[in-house]
Coordinates of N, CA and C and ligand atoms in Angstrom, one line a residue:
M1 N -164.6 5.5 -48.0 CA -163.3 6.1 -48.3 C -162.2 4.9 -48.4
S2 N -161.4 5.0 -49.5 CA -160.4 3.9 -49.6 C -159.2 4.3 -48.8
T3 N -158.6 3.3 -48.2 CA -157.4 3.5 -47.4 C -156.3 2.8 -48.1
P4 N -155.3 3.5 -48.6 CA -154.2 2.9 -49.3 C -153.4 2.0 -48.4
V5 N -152.9 0.9 -48.9 CA -152.1 0.0 -48.2 C -150.8 -0.2 -48.9
V6 N -149.7 0.0 -48.2 CA -148.4 -0.2 -48.9 C -148.1 -1.7 -48.8
W7 N -147.9 -2.4 -49.9 CA -147.8 -3.8 -50.0 C -146.3 -4.2 -50.0
P8 N -145.8 -5.0 -49.1 CA -144.4 -5.4 -49.1 C -144.1 -6.2 -50.4
H9 N -143.0 -5.9 -50.9 CA -142.5 -6.5 -52.1 C -142.4 -8.0 -52.0
S10 N -141.9 -8.4 -50.8 CA -141.6 -9.9 -50.6 C -142.8 -10.7 -50.3
S11 N -143.9 -10.1 -50.1 CA -145.1 -10.9 -49.7 C -145.6 -11.7 -50.9
R12 N -145.9 -12.9 -50.6 CA -146.5 -13.8 -51.6 C -147.9 -14.2 -51.2
V13 N -148.4 -13.6 -50.1 CA -149.7 -14.0 -49.6 C -150.8 -13.5 -50.5
S14 N -151.9 -14.2 -50.6 CA -153.0 -13.8 -51.5 C -153.5 -12.4 -51.2
K15 N -153.6 -11.6 -52.2 CA -154.2 -10.3 -52.1 C -155.6 -10.3 -51.5
T16 N -156.4 -11.3 -52.0 CA -157.8 -11.4 -51.6 C -157.9 -11.7 -50.1
F17 N -156.9 -12.5 -49.5 CA -156.8 -12.8 -48.1 C -156.8 -11.5 -47.3
Y18 N -155.9 -10.6 -47.7 CA -155.8 -9.3 -46.9 C -157.0 -8.4 -47.1
I19 N -157.5 -8.4 -48.3 CA -158.7 -7.6 -48.6 C -159.8 -8.0 -47.6
D20 N -160.0 -9.4 -47.5 CA -161.0 -9.9 -46.6 C -160.7 -9.6 -45.2
R21 N -159.5 -9.7 -44.7 CA -159.1 -9.5 -43.3 C -159.2 -8.1 -42.9
A22 N -158.6 -7.2 -43.8 CA -158.5 -5.8 -43.4 C -159.7 -5.0 -43.9
G23 N -160.4 -5.4 -44.9 CA -161.5 -4.7 -45.4 C -161.1 -3.4 -46.0
V24 N -160.0 -3.3 -46.6 CA -159.5 -2.1 -47.2 C -159.3 -2.3 -48.7
Q25 N -159.2 -1.2 -49.4 CA -158.9 -1.2 -50.8 C -157.4 -1.2 -51.0
I26 N -156.9 -2.1 -51.8 CA -155.5 -2.2 -52.1 C -155.2 -1.4 -53.4
D27 N -154.4 -0.4 -53.3 CA -154.1 0.4 -54.4 C -153.0 -0.1 -55.3
A28 N -152.0 -0.7 -54.7 CA -150.8 -1.1 -55.4 C -150.2 -2.3 -54.9
V29 N -149.8 -3.2 -55.7 CA -149.2 -4.5 -55.3 C -147.9 -4.6 -56.0
D30 N -146.8 -4.7 -55.3 CA -145.5 -4.9 -55.9 C -145.2 -3.8 -56.9
H31 N -145.5 -2.6 -56.5 CA -145.3 -1.4 -57.4 C -143.9 -0.9 -57.2
D32 N -143.2 -0.6 -58.2 CA -141.8 0.0 -58.1 C -141.9 1.5 -58.6
P33 N -142.0 2.4 -57.6 CA -142.1 3.8 -58.0 C -140.9 4.4 -58.7
C34 N -139.8 3.6 -58.7 CA -138.6 4.1 -59.3 C -138.4 3.7 -60.8
T35 N -139.4 2.9 -61.3 CA -139.3 2.5 -62.7 C -139.2 3.7 -63.6
R36 N -140.1 4.6 -63.4 CA -139.9 5.9 -64.2 C -139.3 6.9 -63.2
N37 N -138.0 7.0 -63.2 CA -137.3 7.8 -62.2 C -138.0 9.2 -62.0
P38 N -138.6 9.4 -60.8 CA -139.3 10.7 -60.6 C -138.3 11.8 -60.1
C39 N -137.1 11.4 -59.8 CA -136.1 12.3 -59.3 C -135.5 13.1 -60.5
Q40 N -135.4 14.4 -60.3 CA -135.0 15.3 -61.4 C -133.5 15.7 -61.3
N41 N -133.0 16.2 -62.3 CA -131.6 16.8 -62.4 C -130.6 15.7 -62.0
G42 N -130.8 14.5 -62.5 CA -129.8 13.4 -62.3 C -129.9 12.8 -60.9
G43 N -130.9 13.1 -60.1 CA -131.0 12.4 -58.8 C -131.3 11.0 -58.9
S44 N -130.9 10.1 -58.0 CA -131.1 8.7 -58.0 C -132.3 8.3 -57.1
C45 N -133.1 7.4 -57.5 CA -134.3 7.0 -56.8 C -134.1 5.7 -56.0
K46 N -134.6 5.7 -54.8 CA -134.5 4.4 -54.0 C -135.9 4.2 -53.4
R47 N -136.4 2.9 -53.5 CA -137.7 2.6 -53.0 C -137.6 2.6 -51.5
R48 N -138.7 2.9 -50.9 CA -138.8 2.9 -49.4 C -140.2 2.6 -49.0
L49 N -140.4 2.0 -47.8 CA -141.7 1.7 -47.3 C -141.8 2.6 -46.1
S50 N -142.7 3.6 -46.1 CA -142.9 4.5 -45.0 C -144.3 5.0 -44.9
V51 N -144.7 5.3 -43.7 CA -146.1 5.8 -43.5 C -146.0 6.9 -42.5
G52 N -147.0 7.7 -42.4 CA -147.0 8.8 -41.4 C -147.1 8.3 -40.0
P53 N -147.0 9.2 -39.0 CA -147.0 8.8 -37.6 C -148.3 8.2 -37.1
D54 N -149.5 8.5 -37.8 CA -150.8 8.0 -37.3 C -151.0 6.6 -37.9
M55 N -150.3 5.7 -37.3 CA -150.2 4.3 -37.9 C -150.7 3.3 -36.9
K56 N -151.4 2.3 -37.3 CA -151.7 1.2 -36.4 C -151.2 -0.1 -37.1
T57 N -150.9 -1.1 -36.3 CA -150.3 -2.3 -36.8 C -151.3 -3.4 -36.7
E58 N -151.3 -4.4 -37.6 CA -152.1 -5.6 -37.6 C -151.3 -6.8 -37.3
E59 N -151.7 -7.6 -36.4 CA -151.0 -8.8 -36.0 C -151.1 -9.8 -37.2
S60 N -150.0 -10.2 -37.7 CA -150.0 -11.1 -38.8 C -148.5 -11.6 -39.1
V61 N -148.3 -12.6 -39.8 CA -146.9 -13.1 -40.1 C -146.2 -12.0 -41.0
P62 N -146.7 -11.7 -42.2 CA -146.1 -10.6 -42.9 C -146.5 -9.3 -42.2
V63 N -145.8 -8.3 -42.4 CA -146.1 -7.0 -41.7 C -147.1 -6.2 -42.6
I64 N -148.1 -5.8 -42.0 CA -149.1 -5.0 -42.7 C -149.2 -3.6 -42.0
L65 N -149.0 -2.6 -42.7 CA -149.1 -1.2 -42.2 C -150.3 -0.6 -42.8
V66 N -151.1 0.0 -41.9 CA -152.3 0.6 -42.4 C -152.3 2.1 -42.0
S67 N -152.4 3.0 -42.9 CA -152.3 4.4 -42.6 C -153.1 5.2 -43.6
N68 N -153.7 6.3 -43.2 CA -154.3 7.2 -44.1 C -153.3 8.2 -44.8
H69 N -152.1 8.1 -44.3 CA -151.1 9.0 -44.8 C -149.8 8.3 -45.2
P70 N -149.9 7.4 -46.2 CA -148.7 6.8 -46.7 C -147.7 7.8 -47.2
L71 N -146.5 7.7 -46.9 CA -145.5 8.7 -47.4 C -145.1 8.3 -48.8
Q72 N -144.5 9.2 -49.5 CA -143.9 9.0 -50.8 C -143.1 7.7 -50.8
P73 N -143.5 6.7 -51.7 CA -142.8 5.4 -51.6 C -141.5 5.3 -52.2
Y74 N -140.8 6.4 -52.2 CA -139.4 6.4 -52.7 C -138.7 7.6 -52.1
A75 N -137.4 7.6 -52.2 CA -136.6 8.8 -51.7 C -135.6 9.1 -52.8
C76 N -135.3 10.4 -53.0 CA -134.4 10.8 -54.0 C -133.0 11.2 -53.4
S77 N -132.0 10.7 -53.9 CA -130.6 11.2 -53.5 C -130.2 12.2 -54.6
C78 N -130.0 13.4 -54.2 CA -129.8 14.5 -55.2 C -128.3 14.6 -55.4
R79 N -128.0 15.0 -56.7 CA -126.6 15.4 -57.0 C -126.3 16.7 -56.3
P80 N -124.9 16.9 -56.1 CA -124.5 18.2 -55.4 C -125.1 19.4 -56.2
G81 N -125.6 20.3 -55.4 CA -126.2 21.5 -56.0 C -127.7 21.5 -56.1
Y82 N -128.3 20.4 -55.9 CA -129.8 20.3 -56.0 C -130.4 19.8 -54.7
A83 N -131.6 20.2 -54.4 CA -132.3 19.9 -53.2 C -133.8 19.7 -53.5
G84 N -134.5 19.3 -52.5 CA -136.0 19.1 -52.7 C -136.3 17.6 -52.7
A85 N -137.6 17.3 -52.5 CA -138.0 15.9 -52.5 C -137.7 15.2 -53.8
L86 N -137.8 16.0 -54.9 CA -137.6 15.5 -56.2 C -136.3 16.0 -56.8
C87 N -135.5 16.6 -56.0 CA -134.2 17.3 -56.5 C -134.6 18.3 -57.5
E88 N -135.7 19.0 -57.4 CA -136.2 19.9 -58.3 C -135.6 21.3 -58.1
T89 N -135.0 21.6 -57.0 CA -134.5 22.9 -56.7 C -133.0 23.0 -56.8
D90 N -132.6 24.0 -57.6 CA -131.2 24.3 -57.8 C -130.8 25.2 -56.6
I91 N -129.9 24.7 -55.8 CA -129.4 25.5 -54.7 C -128.6 26.7 -55.2
N92 N -129.0 27.9 -54.7 CA -128.3 29.1 -55.1 C -127.2 29.4 -54.1
E93 N -126.0 29.0 -54.6 CA -124.8 29.1 -53.7 C -124.4 30.6 -53.5
C94 N -125.1 31.5 -54.2 CA -124.8 32.9 -54.1 C -125.6 33.6 -53.0
Q95 N -126.5 32.8 -52.4 CA -127.3 33.4 -51.3 C -126.9 32.8 -50.0
P96 N -126.3 33.5 -49.1 CA -125.7 34.8 -49.3 C -124.4 34.7 -50.1
S97 N -124.0 35.8 -50.7 CA -122.9 35.9 -51.6 C -121.6 35.5 -50.8
P98 N -120.8 34.5 -51.4 CA -119.6 34.1 -50.8 C -118.4 35.0 -51.3
C99 N -118.7 35.9 -52.2 CA -117.6 36.7 -52.8 C -117.2 37.9 -51.9
H100 N -115.9 38.1 -51.7 CA -115.5 39.2 -50.9 C -115.1 40.4 -51.7
N101 N -114.8 41.5 -51.1 CA -114.3 42.7 -51.7 C -115.1 43.2 -52.9
G102 N -116.4 43.0 -52.9 CA -117.2 43.6 -54.0 C -117.3 42.7 -55.2
G103 N -116.8 41.4 -55.1 CA -116.9 40.5 -56.2 C -118.3 40.1 -56.6
T104 N -118.5 39.9 -57.9 CA -119.9 39.5 -58.4 C -120.0 38.0 -58.4
C105 N -121.1 37.4 -57.8 CA -121.2 36.0 -57.7 C -122.1 35.5 -58.8
H106 N -121.7 34.3 -59.3 CA -122.4 33.6 -60.4 C -122.8 32.2 -59.8
N107 N -124.1 31.9 -59.8 CA -124.6 30.7 -59.3 C -124.4 29.6 -60.4
L108 N -123.7 28.5 -60.0 CA -123.4 27.4 -60.9 C -124.1 26.1 -60.3
V109 N -124.1 25.1 -61.1 CA -124.7 23.8 -60.6 C -123.6 23.2 -59.6
G110 N -124.0 23.1 -58.4 CA -123.2 22.6 -57.4 C -122.1 23.5 -56.9
G111 N -122.1 24.8 -57.2 CA -121.1 25.7 -56.8 C -121.3 27.1 -57.2
F112 N -120.3 27.9 -57.3 CA -120.4 29.3 -57.6 C -119.1 29.8 -58.2
S113 N -119.1 30.9 -58.9 CA -117.8 31.5 -59.3 C -117.9 33.0 -59.0
C114 N -116.8 33.7 -58.7 CA -116.8 35.1 -58.4 C -116.0 35.8 -59.5
T115 N -116.6 36.9 -60.0 CA -115.8 37.9 -60.9 C -115.3 38.9 -59.9
C116 N -114.0 39.0 -59.8 CA -113.4 39.9 -58.8 C -113.1 41.3 -59.4
P117 N -113.2 42.3 -58.6 CA -112.8 43.7 -59.1 C -111.3 43.7 -59.2
E118 N -110.8 44.7 -60.0 CA -109.4 44.8 -60.2 C -108.6 44.9 -58.9
G119 N -107.5 44.2 -58.8 CA -106.7 44.3 -57.5 C -107.0 43.1 -56.6
F120 N -108.0 42.3 -56.9 CA -108.3 41.1 -56.0 C -108.4 39.8 -56.8
T121 N -108.1 38.7 -56.2 CA -108.1 37.5 -56.8 C -108.5 36.4 -55.8
G122 N -108.5 35.1 -56.3 CA -108.9 34.0 -55.4 C -110.3 33.5 -55.8
M123 N -110.6 32.3 -55.3 CA -112.0 31.7 -55.6 C -113.1 32.7 -55.1
A124 N -112.9 33.4 -54.0 CA -113.9 34.2 -53.5 C -113.4 35.7 -53.4
C125 N -112.4 36.0 -54.3 CA -111.9 37.4 -54.3 C -111.3 37.8 -53.0
E126 N -110.8 36.8 -52.2 CA -110.4 37.1 -50.9 C -108.9 37.6 -50.8
R127 N -108.2 37.4 -51.9 CA -106.7 37.7 -51.9 C -106.4 39.0 -52.6
D128 N -105.5 39.8 -52.0 CA -105.0 41.0 -52.7 C -104.0 40.6 -53.8
V129 N -104.1 41.2 -54.9 CA -103.0 41.0 -55.9 C -101.8 41.9 -55.5
N130 N -100.6 41.3 -55.4 CA -99.5 42.2 -55.1 C -98.9 42.6 -56.5
E131 N -99.3 43.8 -56.9 CA -98.9 44.3 -58.2 C -97.4 44.6 -58.3
C132 N -96.8 44.8 -57.1 CA -95.4 45.2 -57.1 C -94.5 44.1 -57.5
L133 N -95.0 42.8 -57.5 CA -94.2 41.7 -57.9 C -93.8 41.8 -59.4
S134 N -94.6 42.5 -60.2 CA -94.4 42.6 -61.6 C -93.6 43.9 -62.0
N135 N -93.1 44.6 -60.9 CA -92.3 45.8 -61.1 C -93.0 46.9 -62.0
P136 N -94.2 47.3 -61.7 CA -94.9 48.3 -62.6 C -94.3 49.7 -62.5
C137 N -93.6 50.0 -61.5 CA -93.1 51.4 -61.3 C -91.8 51.6 -62.1
K138 N -91.8 52.7 -62.9 CA -90.7 52.9 -63.8 C -89.7 54.0 -63.2
N139 N -88.6 54.1 -63.9 CA -87.6 55.2 -63.6 C -87.2 55.2 -62.2
G140 N -87.0 54.1 -61.6 CA -86.4 54.0 -60.2 C -87.4 54.3 -59.1
A141 N -88.7 54.3 -59.5 CA -89.7 54.6 -58.4 C -89.9 53.5 -57.5
L142 N -90.3 53.8 -56.2 CA -90.6 52.8 -55.2 C -92.0 52.3 -55.3
C143 N -92.3 51.0 -55.2 CA -93.6 50.5 -55.3 C -94.2 50.2 -53.9
Q144 N -95.4 50.6 -53.7 CA -96.1 50.3 -52.4 C -97.4 49.5 -52.7
N145 N -97.4 48.3 -52.2 CA -98.6 47.5 -52.4 C -99.6 47.7 -51.3
F146 N -100.9 47.8 -51.6 CA -102.0 47.8 -50.6 C -103.2 47.1 -51.1
P147 N -104.1 46.7 -50.2 CA -105.3 45.9 -50.6 C -106.1 46.5 -51.7
G148 N -106.1 45.9 -52.9 CA -106.9 46.4 -54.0 C -106.2 47.3 -54.9
G149 N -104.9 47.5 -54.7 CA -104.2 48.4 -55.6 C -102.7 48.5 -55.3
F150 N -102.0 49.5 -55.9 CA -100.6 49.8 -55.6 C -100.4 51.3 -55.8
N151 N -99.2 51.7 -55.4 CA -98.9 53.1 -55.5 C -97.4 53.2 -55.9
C152 N -97.0 54.1 -56.8 CA -95.6 54.3 -57.1 C -95.2 55.7 -56.5
L153 N -94.1 55.6 -55.8 CA -93.5 56.9 -55.3 C -92.4 57.3 -56.3
C154 N -92.7 58.3 -57.1 CA -91.8 58.7 -58.2 C -90.6 59.5 -57.7
K155 N -89.5 59.2 -58.5 CA -88.3 60.1 -58.2 C -88.5 61.4 -58.9
S156 N -87.7 62.4 -58.5 CA -87.8 63.7 -59.0 C -87.8 63.8 -60.5
G157 N -88.7 64.6 -61.1 CA -88.7 64.7 -62.5 C -89.7 63.8 -63.2
F158 N -90.3 62.8 -62.5 CA -91.2 61.9 -63.1 C -92.6 61.9 -62.5
A159 N -93.6 61.6 -63.3 CA -94.9 61.6 -62.8 C -95.7 60.5 -63.5
G160 N -97.0 60.4 -63.1 CA -97.9 59.4 -63.6 C -98.1 58.3 -62.7
K161 N -99.1 57.4 -63.0 CA -99.5 56.3 -62.1 C -98.3 55.4 -61.9
T162 N -97.5 55.2 -63.0 CA -96.3 54.3 -62.9 C -95.0 55.1 -63.1
C163 N -95.1 56.4 -62.9 CA -93.9 57.3 -63.0 C -93.2 57.2 -64.4
D164 N -94.0 56.9 -65.4 CA -93.4 56.7 -66.7 C -93.4 58.1 -67.5
S165 N -93.9 59.1 -67.0 CA -93.9 60.4 -67.7 C -92.8 61.3 -67.1
I166 N -92.1 62.0 -68.0 CA -91.1 63.0 -67.6 C -91.8 64.3 -67.4
I167 N -91.6 65.0 -66.3 CA -92.3 66.2 -66.0 C -91.6 67.3 -66.9
N168 N -92.4 68.0 -67.7 CA -91.9 69.0 -68.6 C -92.1 70.4 -67.9
H169 N -91.0 70.9 -67.3 CA -91.1 72.2 -66.7 C -91.2 73.4 -67.6
C170 N -90.9 73.1 -68.9 CA -91.0 74.1 -70.0 C -92.4 74.2 -70.6
E171 N -93.3 73.4 -70.1 CA -94.6 73.3 -70.8 C -95.3 74.6 -70.8
C172 N -95.2 75.4 -69.8 CA -95.9 76.6 -69.7 C -95.1 77.8 -70.2
N173 N -94.1 77.5 -71.0 CA -93.3 78.6 -71.7 C -92.9 79.7 -70.7
P174 N -92.0 79.3 -69.7 CA -91.7 80.3 -68.7 C -90.7 81.3 -69.1
C175 N -90.0 81.2 -70.3 CA -88.9 82.1 -70.7 C -89.5 83.2 -71.6
F176 N -89.1 84.4 -71.2 CA -89.6 85.6 -72.0 C -88.5 86.1 -72.9
N177 N -88.8 87.1 -73.7 CA -87.8 87.8 -74.5 C -86.9 86.9 -75.4
G178 N -87.6 85.9 -75.9 CA -86.9 85.0 -76.9 C -85.9 84.0 -76.3
G179 N -86.0 83.9 -75.0 CA -85.1 82.9 -74.4 C -85.6 81.4 -74.7
S180 N -84.7 80.5 -74.8 CA -85.1 79.1 -75.0 C -85.0 78.3 -73.7
C181 N -86.0 77.5 -73.5 CA -86.2 76.7 -72.3 C -85.6 75.4 -72.3
Q182 N -84.8 75.0 -71.3 CA -84.3 73.7 -71.2 C -84.9 73.0 -70.0
N183 N -85.5 71.8 -70.2 CA -86.1 71.1 -69.1 C -85.1 70.3 -68.3
L184 N -85.1 70.5 -67.0 CA -84.2 69.7 -66.1 C -85.0 68.8 -65.2
V185 N -84.3 68.1 -64.4 CA -85.0 67.1 -63.5 C -86.1 67.8 -62.7
D186 N -85.6 68.8 -61.9 CA -86.5 69.4 -60.9 C -86.9 70.8 -61.3
E187 N -86.4 71.3 -62.4 CA -86.6 72.7 -62.8 C -86.4 72.9 -64.3
Y188 N -86.4 74.2 -64.7 CA -86.1 74.5 -66.1 C -85.0 75.5 -66.1
C189 N -84.4 75.8 -67.2 CA -83.4 76.7 -67.3 C -83.6 77.5 -68.6
C190 N -83.6 78.9 -68.5 CA -83.8 79.7 -69.7 C -82.4 80.2 -70.2
H191 N -82.2 79.9 -71.5 CA -81.0 80.4 -72.2 C -81.3 81.8 -72.8
C192 N -80.5 82.8 -72.3 CA -80.9 84.1 -72.6 C -80.2 84.6 -73.9
P193 N -80.9 85.4 -74.7 CA -80.3 86.1 -75.9 C -79.4 87.2 -75.3
F194 N -78.5 87.7 -76.1 CA -77.6 88.8 -75.6 C -78.3 90.0 -75.1
G195 N -77.9 90.5 -73.9 CA -78.5 91.7 -73.3 C -79.7 91.4 -72.4
V196 N -80.0 90.2 -72.2 CA -81.2 89.8 -71.3 C -80.7 88.9 -70.2
F197 N -81.2 89.1 -69.0 CA -80.7 88.2 -67.9 C -81.9 88.0 -67.0
G198 N -81.7 87.0 -66.0 CA -82.7 86.7 -65.1 C -83.3 85.3 -65.3
K199 N -84.0 84.8 -64.2 CA -84.5 83.4 -64.2 C -85.5 83.2 -65.4
T200 N -86.4 84.2 -65.6 CA -87.3 84.1 -66.7 C -87.1 85.1 -67.8
L201 N -86.0 85.8 -67.7 CA -85.6 86.8 -68.7 C -86.6 88.0 -68.8
R202 N -87.2 88.3 -67.7 CA -88.0 89.5 -67.7 C -87.1 90.7 -67.5
T203 N -87.3 91.8 -68.2 CA -86.4 93.0 -68.2 C -87.0 94.0 -67.2
Ligands
CA1 CA1 -102.5 45.1 -54.2

């Protein structure tokens, strides 16, 4: 069985000398594993000399490490957002989701973005939108802000989400006997033809 030996870059000692002394097969001499960058996704490669813990040392002037488990002779420094020995893994920043208030998370390289539901904003949908700052309530209505929305307290005679509709009290044709209906703020008024009287002109 051949035992790999990691050969120090600075050594100038005869390869044959070590083969004779150690009786091992030398797999690589002055090899640079970073020549063809094995690191993916823009990771940078650095050479390193390392072996597993089951190691023994040989007494000699240069250092010789003998091991059945030489470790990967390089290390990758990954760009933000990537991980793994070869930077091959895209880190999913959406696991767990950082978005609040029901926001939808999108995994990006080195980060994330959130699509927020209406009424929330911020990098992680953490902030309530204060809709009252844009004065959405019409016709003198009072605006009430709350997390995720707003509410308009309409004045008499107005209706709708933003109090922009005038309530038509004549809509149901309350006047009988040919009376004409006039819409007022809180009520209606029936104008009676001659000989008829009453709120709704019933005889
Ligand atoms: Ca709000």
